Coordinates of C-alpha atoms in Angstrom, one line a residue:
M1 CA -153.8 -43.5 31.1
N2 CA -156.4 -40.8 31.7
S3 CA -157.2 -38.0 34.1
R4 CA -159.3 -40.3 36.4
I5 CA -156.3 -42.6 36.9
V6 CA -153.9 -39.8 37.9
G7 CA -156.5 -38.3 40.2
W8 CA -157.5 -35.2 38.3
S9 CA -161.0 -34.2 37.3
K10 CA -162.0 -34.3 33.6
S11 CA -162.3 -30.5 33.5
P12 CA -159.9 -28.9 30.9
A13 CA -157.9 -27.4 33.8
G14 CA -157.6 -30.7 35.5
V15 CA -156.6 -32.5 32.4
L16 CA -153.9 -29.9 31.7
A17 CA -152.6 -30.2 35.3
G18 CA -152.4 -33.9 34.9
T19 CA -150.6 -33.6 31.6
V20 CA -148.1 -31.2 33.0
F21 CA -147.4 -33.5 36.0
L22 CA -146.9 -36.5 33.7
S23 CA -144.7 -34.4 31.5
F24 CA -142.5 -33.5 34.5
V25 CA -142.3 -37.2 35.5
V26 CA -141.3 -38.2 31.9
T27 CA -138.6 -35.5 31.8
V28 CA -137.1 -36.7 35.1
V29 CA -137.1 -40.3 33.9
A30 CA -135.5 -39.2 30.6
A31 CA -132.8 -37.3 32.5
L32 CA -132.0 -40.2 34.8
A33 CA -131.9 -42.6 31.8
A34 CA -129.7 -40.4 29.8
N35 CA -127.2 -40.0 32.6
L36 CA -127.2 -43.7 33.3
S37 CA -126.7 -44.4 29.6
L38 CA -123.7 -42.2 29.4
Q39 CA -122.1 -44.0 32.2
L40 CA -122.8 -47.4 30.6
W41 CA -121.3 -46.2 27.3
H42 CA -118.2 -45.0 29.2
T43 CA -117.8 -48.3 31.0
H44 CA -118.6 -50.5 27.9
G45 CA -121.8 -51.6 29.5
N46 CA -120.2 -52.7 32.8
T47 CA -123.4 -52.8 34.8
G48 CA -121.6 -54.1 37.8
H49 CA -119.3 -51.1 38.0
V50 CA -122.2 -48.7 37.4
A51 CA -124.3 -50.4 40.1
R52 CA -121.4 -50.0 42.6
M53 CA -120.9 -46.4 41.6
L54 CA -124.7 -45.7 42.2
S55 CA -124.5 -47.4 45.6
R56 CA -121.5 -45.3 46.7
E57 CA -122.2 -42.1 44.9
L58 CA -126.0 -41.9 44.5
P59 CA -126.2 -38.2 45.5
L60 CA -123.5 -37.3 42.9
F61 CA -125.4 -39.2 40.3
L62 CA -128.7 -37.4 41.1
L63 CA -126.9 -34.0 41.0
S64 CA -125.5 -34.9 37.5
S65 CA -129.0 -36.0 36.5
F66 CA -130.4 -32.7 37.6
V67 CA -128.0 -30.9 35.2
V68 CA -129.2 -33.2 32.4
W69 CA -132.8 -32.5 33.4
L70 CA -132.2 -28.8 32.9
V71 CA -131.4 -29.6 29.3
V72 CA -134.4 -31.8 28.8
A73 CA -136.7 -29.2 30.4
L74 CA -135.3 -26.4 28.2
L75 CA -135.9 -28.6 25.1
V76 CA -139.4 -29.4 26.0
A77 CA -140.2 -25.8 26.9
V78 CA -138.8 -24.5 23.5
L79 CA -140.3 -27.2 21.3
G80 CA -143.5 -27.7 23.1
R81 CA -143.3 -31.4 22.2
L82 CA -142.6 -33.8 25.0
W83 CA -141.9 -37.0 23.1
L84 CA -140.0 -35.3 20.3
S85 CA -137.8 -33.7 23.0
V86 CA -137.2 -37.1 24.6
G87 CA -136.3 -38.6 21.2
I88 CA -133.8 -35.8 20.6
I89 CA -132.2 -36.4 24.0
A90 CA -132.0 -40.1 23.3
V91 CA -130.2 -39.4 20.1
V92 CA -127.8 -36.8 21.6
T93 CA -127.1 -39.2 24.5
G94 CA -126.3 -42.0 22.0
V95 CA -124.0 -39.7 19.9
I96 CA -122.1 -38.5 23.0
G97 CA -121.9 -42.0 24.5
F98 CA -120.6 -43.6 21.3
A99 CA -118.1 -40.8 20.5
G100 CA -116.8 -41.0 24.1
Q101 CA -116.5 -44.7 24.0
R102 CA -114.8 -44.6 20.5
K103 CA -112.3 -41.9 21.7
R104 CA -111.5 -43.8 24.8
D105 CA -110.9 -47.0 22.8
L106 CA -108.6 -45.2 20.3
L107 CA -106.9 -42.6 22.4
S108 CA -107.2 -43.9 26.0
E109 CA -108.9 -40.6 27.1
P110 CA -112.5 -39.5 27.4
L111 CA -114.6 -37.0 25.4
Y112 CA -114.0 -33.3 26.3
P113 CA -116.4 -30.5 25.8
S114 CA -114.0 -29.0 23.2
D115 CA -114.4 -32.3 21.2
L116 CA -118.1 -31.9 20.7
A117 CA -117.8 -29.4 17.8
Q118 CA -116.1 -32.0 15.7
Q119 CA -119.1 -34.3 15.9
F120 CA -120.7 -32.2 13.3
D121 CA -117.9 -32.7 10.8
L122 CA -119.5 -35.7 9.0
G123 CA -116.6 -36.2 6.5
F124 CA -114.0 -36.5 9.3
I125 CA -116.3 -38.8 11.4
S126 CA -116.9 -41.0 8.3
E127 CA -113.1 -41.5 8.0
M128 CA -112.7 -42.3 11.7
V129 CA -115.6 -44.7 12.2
G130 CA -116.4 -45.8 8.6
F131 CA -119.2 -44.9 6.3
R132 CA -121.3 -47.9 7.2
V133 CA -121.2 -47.1 10.9
L134 CA -122.0 -43.5 10.2
L135 CA -124.9 -44.4 8.0
L136 CA -126.3 -46.9 10.5
A137 CA -126.1 -44.2 13.2
L138 CA -127.9 -41.7 11.1
L139 CA -130.6 -44.3 10.3
A140 CA -131.0 -45.2 14.0
S141 CA -131.3 -41.5 14.9
A142 CA -134.0 -41.0 12.3
L143 CA -135.9 -44.0 13.5
V144 CA -135.7 -42.8 17.1
I145 CA -136.9 -39.3 16.2
G146 CA -139.6 -40.7 13.9
G147 CA -140.8 -43.1 16.6
A148 CA -140.9 -40.3 19.2
V149 CA -142.9 -38.1 16.8
A150 CA -145.4 -41.0 16.1
L151 CA -145.7 -41.7 19.9
G152 CA -146.3 -38.0 20.6
R153 CA -149.1 -37.8 18.0
R154 CA -150.7 -41.0 19.3
L155 CA -150.7 -39.7 22.9
G156 CA -151.7 -36.3 21.8
R157 CA -155.2 -37.5 21.0
R158 CA -155.6 -38.6 24.6
F159 CA -154.0 -35.5 26.1
P160 CA -155.1 -32.7 23.7
R161 CA -153.6 -29.2 24.0
P162 CA -155.9 -26.4 25.1
D163 CA -157.6 -24.7 22.1
R164 CA -156.5 -21.1 21.8
E165 CA -160.0 -20.0 20.6
A166 CA -162.1 -22.2 22.9
Q167 CA -159.8 -22.2 25.9
P168 CA -157.7 -19.0 25.5
V169 CA -156.8 -18.7 29.3
L170 CA -155.5 -22.2 29.5
A171 CA -153.7 -22.0 26.2
W172 CA -151.9 -18.7 27.1
S173 CA -151.2 -20.0 30.6
L174 CA -149.5 -23.0 29.1
L175 CA -147.4 -20.8 26.8
A176 CA -146.5 -18.5 29.7
G177 CA -145.5 -21.5 31.7
R178 CA -143.3 -22.8 29.0
A179 CA -141.6 -19.4 28.7
L180 CA -140.9 -19.3 32.4
V181 CA -139.4 -22.8 32.4
A182 CA -137.3 -21.9 29.4
L183 CA -136.0 -18.7 31.0
A184 CA -135.3 -20.6 34.3
A185 CA -133.5 -23.4 32.5
V186 CA -131.4 -21.0 30.4
A187 CA -130.4 -19.0 33.5
S188 CA -129.6 -22.2 35.4
L189 CA -127.5 -23.7 32.6
T190 CA -125.7 -20.4 32.1
Y191 CA -124.7 -20.6 35.8
V192 CA -123.7 -24.3 35.5
M193 CA -121.5 -23.4 32.5
Q194 CA -119.6 -20.9 34.8
F195 CA -118.5 -24.0 36.7
H196 CA -115.0 -22.8 37.3
T197 CA -115.9 -19.3 38.4
P198 CA -114.8 -18.8 42.1
G199 CA -117.7 -19.4 44.4
N200 CA -119.8 -21.3 41.9
N201 CA -122.3 -23.3 44.0
V202 CA -122.7 -26.1 41.4
K203 CA -119.0 -26.9 41.6
A204 CA -119.1 -26.6 45.4
A205 CA -122.0 -29.1 45.4
F206 CA -120.1 -31.6 43.3
D207 CA -117.0 -31.2 45.5
R208 CA -119.1 -31.6 48.6
L209 CA -120.8 -34.7 47.3
G210 CA -117.5 -36.5 46.7
A211 CA -116.3 -35.6 43.1
H212 CA -112.5 -36.0 43.0
W213 CA -110.7 -34.2 40.2
R214 CA -107.5 -35.9 39.0
P215 CA -105.7 -33.8 36.4
W216 CA -103.3 -36.7 35.7
H217 CA -106.0 -39.3 34.9
Q218 CA -109.0 -38.0 33.0
S219 CA -110.6 -41.4 32.3
R220 CA -110.6 -42.1 36.0
N221 CA -112.4 -38.8 36.6
Y222 CA -115.3 -39.9 34.3
T223 CA -115.4 -43.4 35.7
D224 CA -115.5 -42.4 39.3
N225 CA -117.4 -39.1 39.2
G226 CA -119.7 -39.8 36.2
V227 CA -119.5 -38.6 32.6
V228 CA -121.6 -35.4 33.3
A229 CA -119.3 -34.5 36.1
G230 CA -116.2 -35.2 33.9
L231 CA -117.6 -32.9 31.2
L232 CA -118.3 -30.2 33.7
Y233 CA -114.8 -30.3 35.3
N234 CA -113.4 -29.9 31.8
L235 CA -115.4 -26.8 30.9
P236 CA -113.3 -23.8 29.9
V237 CA -111.0 -22.4 32.6
P238 CA -108.2 -19.9 32.6
A239 CA -105.2 -21.5 31.0
M240 CA -103.0 -21.1 34.1
A241 CA -103.2 -20.0 37.7
A242 CA -101.3 -16.8 38.5
P243 CA -97.7 -17.8 39.5
P244 CA -96.5 -16.4 42.8
G245 CA -94.9 -13.0 42.4
Y246 CA -96.4 -12.2 39.0
S247 CA -96.4 -8.5 38.3
E248 CA -95.4 -6.0 35.7
A249 CA -92.1 -5.4 37.5
T250 CA -91.4 -9.1 37.5
M251 CA -91.9 -9.2 33.8
R252 CA -89.6 -6.3 33.2
R253 CA -87.0 -8.1 35.2
L254 CA -87.4 -11.3 33.1
V255 CA -87.3 -9.3 29.9
K256 CA -84.0 -7.8 30.9
K257 CA -82.6 -11.1 32.0
Y258 CA -83.4 -13.0 28.8
T259 CA -82.6 -10.0 26.5
L260 CA -79.1 -10.3 27.8
A261 CA -79.2 -14.1 27.3
A262 CA -80.3 -13.5 23.7
A263 CA -77.5 -11.0 23.1
T264 CA -75.0 -13.5 24.3
L265 CA -76.3 -16.2 22.0
N266 CA -76.6 -13.8 19.0
E267 CA -72.9 -13.0 19.3
T268 CA -72.2 -16.2 17.4
R269 CA -75.2 -15.8 15.0
D270 CA -75.4 -14.0 11.7
S271 CA -77.9 -11.1 11.8
Q272 CA -78.5 -11.6 8.1
A273 CA -78.7 -15.4 8.2
L274 CA -82.4 -15.5 7.3
D275 CA -82.1 -13.1 4.3
D276 CA -81.8 -16.0 1.9
V277 CA -83.0 -19.1 3.9
N278 CA -86.3 -20.8 3.8
V279 CA -87.6 -22.5 7.0
V280 CA -90.0 -25.4 6.6
L281 CA -91.8 -27.1 9.5
V282 CA -93.2 -30.5 8.5
L283 CA -95.7 -32.1 10.8
S284 CA -96.1 -35.6 9.5
E285 CA -99.4 -37.1 10.6
A286 CA -98.9 -40.1 12.9
F287 CA -95.3 -40.5 11.7
S288 CA -93.5 -42.8 14.1
D289 CA -91.0 -45.7 14.2
P290 CA -92.9 -48.9 14.9
T291 CA -89.6 -50.9 15.0
R292 CA -88.8 -49.4 18.3
F293 CA -91.2 -51.8 20.0
K294 CA -89.1 -54.9 19.8
P295 CA -91.8 -57.6 20.5
V296 CA -93.3 -56.6 17.1
R297 CA -91.3 -57.2 13.9
L298 CA -92.0 -56.0 10.4
A299 CA -90.8 -57.8 7.3
E300 CA -89.1 -54.6 6.1
D301 CA -87.9 -51.3 7.6
P302 CA -90.7 -48.8 6.7
I303 CA -88.5 -45.6 7.1
P304 CA -84.9 -46.4 5.9
F305 CA -84.3 -42.9 4.4
T306 CA -85.5 -41.1 7.5
R307 CA -83.5 -43.4 9.8
Q308 CA -80.3 -42.8 7.9
L309 CA -80.9 -39.0 7.8
M310 CA -81.4 -39.0 11.5
R311 CA -77.9 -40.4 11.9
E312 CA -76.6 -37.4 10.0
T313 CA -78.5 -34.6 11.6
V314 CA -79.7 -33.1 14.9
S315 CA -82.4 -35.7 15.7
G316 CA -84.2 -37.7 18.4
N317 CA -87.6 -38.3 19.7
L318 CA -90.2 -35.7 20.6
L319 CA -92.3 -36.2 23.7
T320 CA -95.8 -35.5 22.5
Q321 CA -98.6 -34.9 25.0
K322 CA -101.2 -37.1 23.3
Y323 CA -101.3 -40.7 22.1
G324 CA -103.4 -41.6 19.0
G325 CA -104.5 -38.0 18.4
G326 CA -103.9 -34.4 19.5
T327 CA -102.2 -33.2 16.3
A328 CA -103.2 -29.6 17.0
N329 CA -101.6 -29.6 20.4
T330 CA -98.2 -30.7 19.1
E331 CA -98.5 -28.1 16.3
F332 CA -99.4 -25.5 18.9
E333 CA -96.3 -26.3 21.0
V334 CA -93.9 -26.2 18.0
L335 CA -95.3 -22.9 16.7
T336 CA -95.6 -21.1 20.0
G337 CA -92.9 -22.6 22.1
M338 CA -95.5 -23.0 24.9
S339 CA -95.8 -26.5 26.4
T340 CA -99.4 -27.6 27.0
S341 CA -98.0 -29.5 30.0
Q342 CA -97.8 -26.2 31.9
F343 CA -101.5 -25.3 31.3
R344 CA -104.3 -26.5 33.5
A345 CA -105.4 -30.0 32.5
Q346 CA -108.8 -28.7 31.5
L347 CA -107.2 -26.7 28.7
T348 CA -107.3 -29.8 26.4
T349 CA -107.0 -28.0 23.0
P350 CA -105.4 -24.6 22.9
F351 CA -106.3 -24.1 19.2
Q352 CA -110.0 -24.3 20.2
M353 CA -110.0 -23.1 23.8
L354 CA -107.2 -20.4 24.0
V355 CA -106.0 -18.9 20.8
P356 CA -109.4 -17.8 19.5
H357 CA -109.8 -15.4 22.5
F358 CA -107.1 -13.2 21.0
T359 CA -106.7 -11.1 17.9
E360 CA -103.0 -11.8 17.9
F361 CA -101.0 -14.5 19.5
P362 CA -97.2 -14.7 19.9
S363 CA -95.7 -17.4 17.7
A364 CA -93.0 -18.3 15.2
V365 CA -95.1 -16.7 12.5
R366 CA -94.7 -13.1 13.7
F367 CA -91.0 -13.9 14.5
F368 CA -90.2 -14.9 11.0
E369 CA -92.3 -12.1 9.5
D370 CA -90.3 -9.6 11.5
Q371 CA -87.1 -11.2 10.1
G372 CA -88.3 -10.5 6.6
L373 CA -89.7 -13.9 5.5
S374 CA -93.0 -14.5 3.9
T375 CA -95.2 -16.9 5.9
A376 CA -97.5 -19.7 4.7
A377 CA -99.5 -22.5 6.3
L378 CA -100.5 -25.6 4.4
H379 CA -102.8 -28.2 5.8
S380 CA -103.9 -31.0 3.4
Y381 CA -107.4 -31.4 5.0
T382 CA -110.4 -29.3 5.9
S383 CA -110.1 -26.0 7.6
T384 CA -112.8 -26.8 10.2
L385 CA -110.8 -29.2 12.4
Y386 CA -109.5 -27.4 15.5
R387 CA -110.6 -24.0 14.2
R388 CA -107.4 -23.9 12.2
A389 CA -108.5 -21.3 9.7
E390 CA -109.2 -18.9 12.6
V391 CA -106.1 -19.8 14.5
Y392 CA -103.8 -19.4 11.4
D393 CA -105.3 -15.9 10.9
I394 CA -104.6 -15.0 14.5
F395 CA -101.0 -16.3 14.3
G396 CA -100.6 -14.0 11.3
F397 CA -99.9 -16.4 8.4
G398 CA -99.7 -14.4 5.2
D399 CA -100.9 -17.3 3.0
V400 CA -103.1 -20.2 4.1
T401 CA -103.9 -23.3 2.0
F402 CA -106.3 -26.1 2.9
E403 CA -107.2 -29.2 0.9
Q404 CA -109.9 -27.5 -1.1
D405 CA -107.3 -24.9 -2.2
M406 CA -104.5 -27.3 -3.2
R407 CA -103.5 -27.9 -6.8
H408 CA -102.0 -31.3 -5.9
R409 CA -104.5 -33.6 -4.3
D410 CA -103.4 -37.1 -5.4
I411 CA -104.1 -40.0 -3.0
I412 CA -102.4 -43.4 -2.5
G413 CA -104.5 -46.4 -1.7
R414 CA -108.1 -46.6 -0.6
T415 CA -108.5 -43.4 1.3
S416 CA -109.6 -39.8 0.8
F417 CA -106.5 -38.3 2.5
V418 CA -104.1 -36.3 0.3
S419 CA -100.8 -38.1 0.0
D420 CA -97.5 -36.8 1.4
E421 CA -96.1 -36.7 -2.1
A422 CA -98.9 -34.3 -3.2
T423 CA -98.5 -32.2 -0.1
F424 CA -94.7 -31.8 -0.7
A425 CA -95.5 -30.9 -4.3
E426 CA -97.7 -28.1 -3.0
V427 CA -94.9 -26.9 -0.7
R428 CA -92.4 -26.8 -3.6
D429 CA -94.9 -24.5 -5.4
I430 CA -95.2 -22.2 -2.4
L431 CA -91.4 -21.9 -2.1
R432 CA -90.9 -21.4 -5.9
E433 CA -93.6 -18.7 -6.1
S434 CA -92.5 -16.7 -3.1
D435 CA -90.4 -13.7 -4.1
K436 CA -88.5 -13.9 -0.9
P437 CA -87.4 -16.5 1.6
A438 CA -90.4 -18.2 3.2
F439 CA -91.4 -19.8 6.5
V440 CA -93.8 -22.6 5.7
N441 CA -95.8 -24.6 8.3
V442 CA -96.9 -28.0 6.7
V443 CA -99.4 -30.5 8.2
T444 CA -99.9 -33.8 6.3
M445 CA -102.8 -36.2 6.5
Q446 CA -101.7 -39.4 4.6
N447 CA -101.2 -41.6 7.6
H448 CA -104.2 -40.7 9.6
Y449 CA -105.8 -43.5 11.5
P450 CA -107.4 -45.9 10.7
S451 CA -105.2 -47.6 8.1
A452 CA -106.5 -51.2 7.7
G453 CA -107.5 -52.0 4.2
R454 CA -105.8 -49.0 2.7
Y455 CA -103.1 -50.6 0.6
T456 CA -102.8 -53.7 -1.6
D457 CA -99.3 -54.5 -0.3
P458 CA -99.2 -54.1 3.5
I459 CA -96.0 -55.0 5.2
P460 CA -96.3 -58.4 7.0
S461 CA -95.7 -58.4 10.8
T462 CA -95.3 -60.7 13.7
G463 CA -95.9 -60.2 17.5
M464 CA -99.1 -58.2 17.4
R465 CA -101.8 -60.3 19.1
D466 CA -104.9 -58.3 18.3
R467 CA -106.0 -59.0 14.7
H468 CA -107.5 -55.6 14.1
D469 CA -104.4 -53.8 15.5
R470 CA -102.2 -56.0 13.4
A471 CA -104.1 -55.1 10.2
N472 CA -103.8 -51.4 11.0
L473 CA -100.1 -51.8 11.8
E474 CA -99.3 -53.5 8.5
H475 CA -101.1 -51.0 6.4
Y476 CA -99.8 -48.1 8.5
A477 CA -96.2 -49.4 8.0
R478 CA -96.8 -49.4 4.2
G479 CA -98.0 -45.9 4.4
L480 CA -94.8 -45.0 6.2
T481 CA -92.8 -46.3 3.3
H482 CA -94.7 -43.9 1.0
S483 CA -94.0 -41.0 3.4
D484 CA -90.3 -41.9 3.6
A485 CA -89.9 -42.0 -0.2
A486 CA -91.9 -38.7 -0.6
L487 CA -89.6 -37.1 2.0
E488 CA -86.5 -38.2 0.2
D489 CA -87.8 -36.8 -3.1
F490 CA -88.8 -33.5 -1.4
L491 CA -85.4 -33.0 0.2
E492 CA -83.6 -33.9 -3.1
D493 CA -85.7 -31.4 -4.9
L494 CA -84.9 -28.7 -2.4
R495 CA -81.2 -29.5 -2.8
A496 CA -81.5 -29.3 -6.6
S497 CA -83.4 -26.0 -6.4
G498 CA -80.3 -24.2 -5.1
E499 CA -82.4 -22.4 -2.4
K500 CA -81.0 -22.6 1.1
T501 CA -83.7 -24.4 3.2
V502 CA -83.9 -25.7 6.8
V503 CA -86.4 -28.5 7.2
A504 CA -87.6 -29.4 10.7
F505 CA -89.5 -32.7 10.4
Y506 CA -91.5 -34.4 13.2
G507 CA -94.3 -36.8 14.0
D508 CA -97.2 -35.4 15.9
H509 CA -98.3 -38.6 17.8
L510 CA -98.3 -42.3 17.5
P511 CA -101.2 -44.0 15.7
A512 CA -103.8 -45.7 17.9
I513 CA -102.7 -49.2 17.1
W514 CA -100.9 -50.0 20.3
N515 CA -103.9 -50.2 22.7
H516 CA -103.7 -53.9 23.3
S517 CA -99.9 -54.1 23.4
K518 CA -97.5 -53.8 26.3
M519 CA -95.7 -50.8 24.8
P520 CA -94.1 -48.7 27.6
P521 CA -96.3 -45.6 28.3
R522 CA -93.5 -43.1 27.5
M523 CA -92.8 -44.8 24.2
K524 CA -96.4 -44.3 23.2
H525 CA -95.7 -40.6 23.3
E526 CA -92.3 -40.5 21.4
T527 CA -92.1 -39.7 17.7
P528 CA -89.1 -39.1 15.5
F529 CA -87.8 -35.6 14.6
F530 CA -84.8 -34.2 12.8
V531 CA -83.5 -30.8 11.6
H532 CA -81.9 -30.8 8.2
A533 CA -80.2 -27.9 6.3
N534 CA -79.2 -28.3 2.7
F535 CA -76.3 -25.8 3.1
G536 CA -73.3 -25.2 5.3
E537 CA -71.6 -27.8 7.5
S538 CA -73.9 -30.5 8.8
Y539 CA -73.3 -32.4 12.0
A540 CA -74.9 -35.3 13.8
E541 CA -76.3 -35.0 17.3
S542 CA -78.6 -37.5 19.0
R543 CA -80.7 -35.5 21.4
P544 CA -82.4 -36.9 24.6
T545 CA -86.2 -37.1 24.4
T546 CA -87.2 -33.5 23.5
S547 CA -90.3 -31.4 23.8
P548 CA -91.8 -30.0 20.6
V549 CA -91.4 -26.4 22.1
F550 CA -87.6 -26.7 21.5
L551 CA -87.8 -27.7 17.8
L552 CA -87.7 -24.2 16.3
N553 CA -84.6 -23.4 18.4
H554 CA -82.8 -26.1 16.6
A555 CA -84.0 -24.8 13.2
L556 CA -82.7 -21.4 14.1
E557 CA -79.4 -22.9 15.2
A558 CA -79.1 -24.8 11.9
A559 CA -79.6 -21.5 10.0
G560 CA -77.2 -19.6 12.3
A561 CA -80.0 -17.1 12.9
P562 CA -80.4 -14.8 15.9
V563 CA -83.0 -15.5 18.6
S564 CA -85.5 -13.5 20.6
P565 CA -85.4 -13.4 24.4
F566 CA -88.1 -16.0 24.5
Y567 CA -86.1 -18.4 22.4
A568 CA -83.1 -17.7 24.6
L569 CA -85.2 -18.8 27.6
L570 CA -86.1 -22.0 25.7
D571 CA -82.4 -22.6 24.9
K572 CA -81.5 -22.4 28.6
L573 CA -84.5 -24.5 29.6
E574 CA -83.7 -27.3 27.2
Q575 CA -80.3 -27.6 28.6
E576 CA -81.8 -28.4 32.0
V577 CA -85.2 -29.9 31.1
P578 CA -85.2 -31.4 27.5
A579 CA -88.8 -32.6 27.8
M580 CA -91.9 -32.1 29.9
S581 CA -95.3 -33.6 30.3
H582 CA -98.2 -33.3 32.8
Q583 CA -96.8 -36.4 34.7
Y584 CA -93.0 -36.0 34.6
Y585 CA -89.9 -34.1 33.4
V586 CA -87.0 -35.5 31.3
T587 CA -83.5 -34.8 32.4
P588 CA -80.4 -34.3 30.1
E589 CA -79.6 -37.9 30.9
N590 CA -82.9 -38.9 29.4
L591 CA -84.4 -40.0 32.8
Q592 CA -88.0 -39.1 33.7
V593 CA -88.4 -37.5 37.2
P594 CA -91.1 -35.6 39.0
W595 CA -90.8 -31.8 39.6
I596 CA -89.5 -32.3 43.1
Y597 CA -86.4 -34.1 41.9
L598 CA -85.3 -31.5 39.4
P599 CA -82.2 -29.5 40.2
K600 CA -82.8 -26.0 41.6
A601 CA -81.5 -24.4 38.4
A602 CA -84.1 -26.3 36.4
Q603 CA -86.9 -25.4 38.7
E604 CA -86.0 -21.7 38.5
L605 CA -86.0 -21.8 34.7
L606 CA -89.4 -23.5 34.7
D607 CA -90.7 -20.8 37.0
D608 CA -89.5 -18.1 34.6
Y609 CA -91.0 -20.1 31.7
R610 CA -94.4 -20.4 33.4
M611 CA -94.3 -16.7 34.3
V612 CA -93.8 -15.7 30.6
M613 CA -96.5 -18.2 29.5
Y614 CA -99.0 -16.9 32.1
D615 CA -98.2 -13.3 31.1
V616 CA -99.1 -13.7 27.4
T617 CA -102.0 -16.1 27.8
V618 CA -103.8 -14.9 31.0
G619 CA -101.9 -11.9 32.4
G620 CA -101.3 -8.4 31.2
R621 CA -99.0 -9.3 28.3
Y622 CA -96.3 -6.9 29.7
S623 CA -93.5 -8.9 28.1
E624 CA -95.0 -9.8 24.8
Q625 CA -93.4 -7.3 22.5
A626 CA -89.9 -7.5 24.0
M627 CA -89.7 -11.3 24.7
F628 CA -90.8 -12.3 21.2
T629 CA -88.7 -9.9 19.1
V630 CA -85.1 -10.2 18.2
P631 CA -83.2 -7.4 20.1
E632 CA -82.0 -4.4 18.1
G633 CA -78.6 -5.0 16.6
S634 CA -79.3 -8.7 16.1
R635 CA -82.1 -8.5 13.4
S636 CA -81.8 -9.3 9.8
R637 CA -82.1 -6.3 7.4

């Protein structure tokens, strides 16, 4: 193609004008292709569905493509290399498309903007998709970029750039044009990123063209509205809308109400209970009970010790918000007592999207520190996932240990994840070396998905039709037996140590091995928990399905320790609403119902709960100090 074909003269200015026009056409085509590719990735290449979507929602598709074009234009303007920019866009599109498809296959939910940061953690990605897939992806990316560079050089001979010495006016005009395009693109993208700001015209345009937001069905949002629209609707947004009647006076009233409730509870508690008691929270990665799903049978019970212990303690099933992932969300709920079900659906990961906006955040860490305990966090993996290093610092942990800091890093089987046995050995060291009672938050990694091929002696199973899922189940079940044995040894060591210790143990989510099964939806979100104290009189209580936010209340009850007004609120709320999710609430009878069918008392408690959550996450934090501190007269010395 030359200037004569596109209708421009052969003068330098004419050639430059033709080149700019052709560059514009290429960027438009690249943006349309990238947007289309994302949708094909999301639908597993279902061209029929994409064609129907384009026929019904073409204006919406073109608007999304314009957003992509802004990115393409910015890249071209900054790099000054058209085909290199196109190559980079192709690679980025492929990465986002593959990651989104992989996440949807594993977790039944699409990719969120907050997930994109983890795409640069190559170690974690290698564990999730396999080293071979990662290597092939890197090689494919290199080939695409290399091919784009080669094509750019070849075409550059036919469309030469203006020479700065021979054609200074054209050269500087081109540079100035690139600068203007870059500034305009940055300004436009900045405005687009303010998608949820009231009055944002981009959001108004998407709404007007037919985008429908369904907070209860994220995958449907991406399928019907497009991947780009789905990502935009999931951009950061205030955690909660202001509840009706929110004010400083309202918060003073709630503080008074629940301070009295805490005082009543604390009448039966020992103000010095935590002076010689350790409290250990154990988040066991992907720990669940696969025998609950009766169509599938395992040749042996993978968790006999845990099952027996649950018969002897306060125990039950936690209702986790995520399936197959979302560890940090369950951990957030346990540590803060704040249910993510009450946040806006766009707040997909509080560890990444909420907590880092504060210098301090109310949690169990400050609570136990005020009670005189040392505080420690142990996560047997990298500090980069979910910004944990930053979050743990904001929570106020006195000591933080990640995998690279651990003295015990043994593994079991073919994996790089630290075993539960090694993790518990690290916990024992923390407790032994603390000169006072300790609150320790533990996160394990041994049973992280995928599991297939990890052990030499997987537990045989029947009833799982998908061969890949069956392999993962059988190796996962063997991993559970190692976790079960490590837990038994850990609790026995604590008993032998003579130190009073309360252990609250829970699974964070089910592994992503039930995608092709007919497991009931609620069961996919239920994991075992128990609260065990190695002192005092123990009693057994089987709880209805319980939200993670209530777990620490049971630990404090086991210790006989006083509570803060916020924990008093949680105590009352659990009596009416033991568990909650975005879709439904669980009653004390273990039935799931929508909000409208909850008793008035339950709705009023939920209103108070939301008011406090809003106050400390979005509002003026009027209640923070009083609600999260044990009232005077109830504190340990």
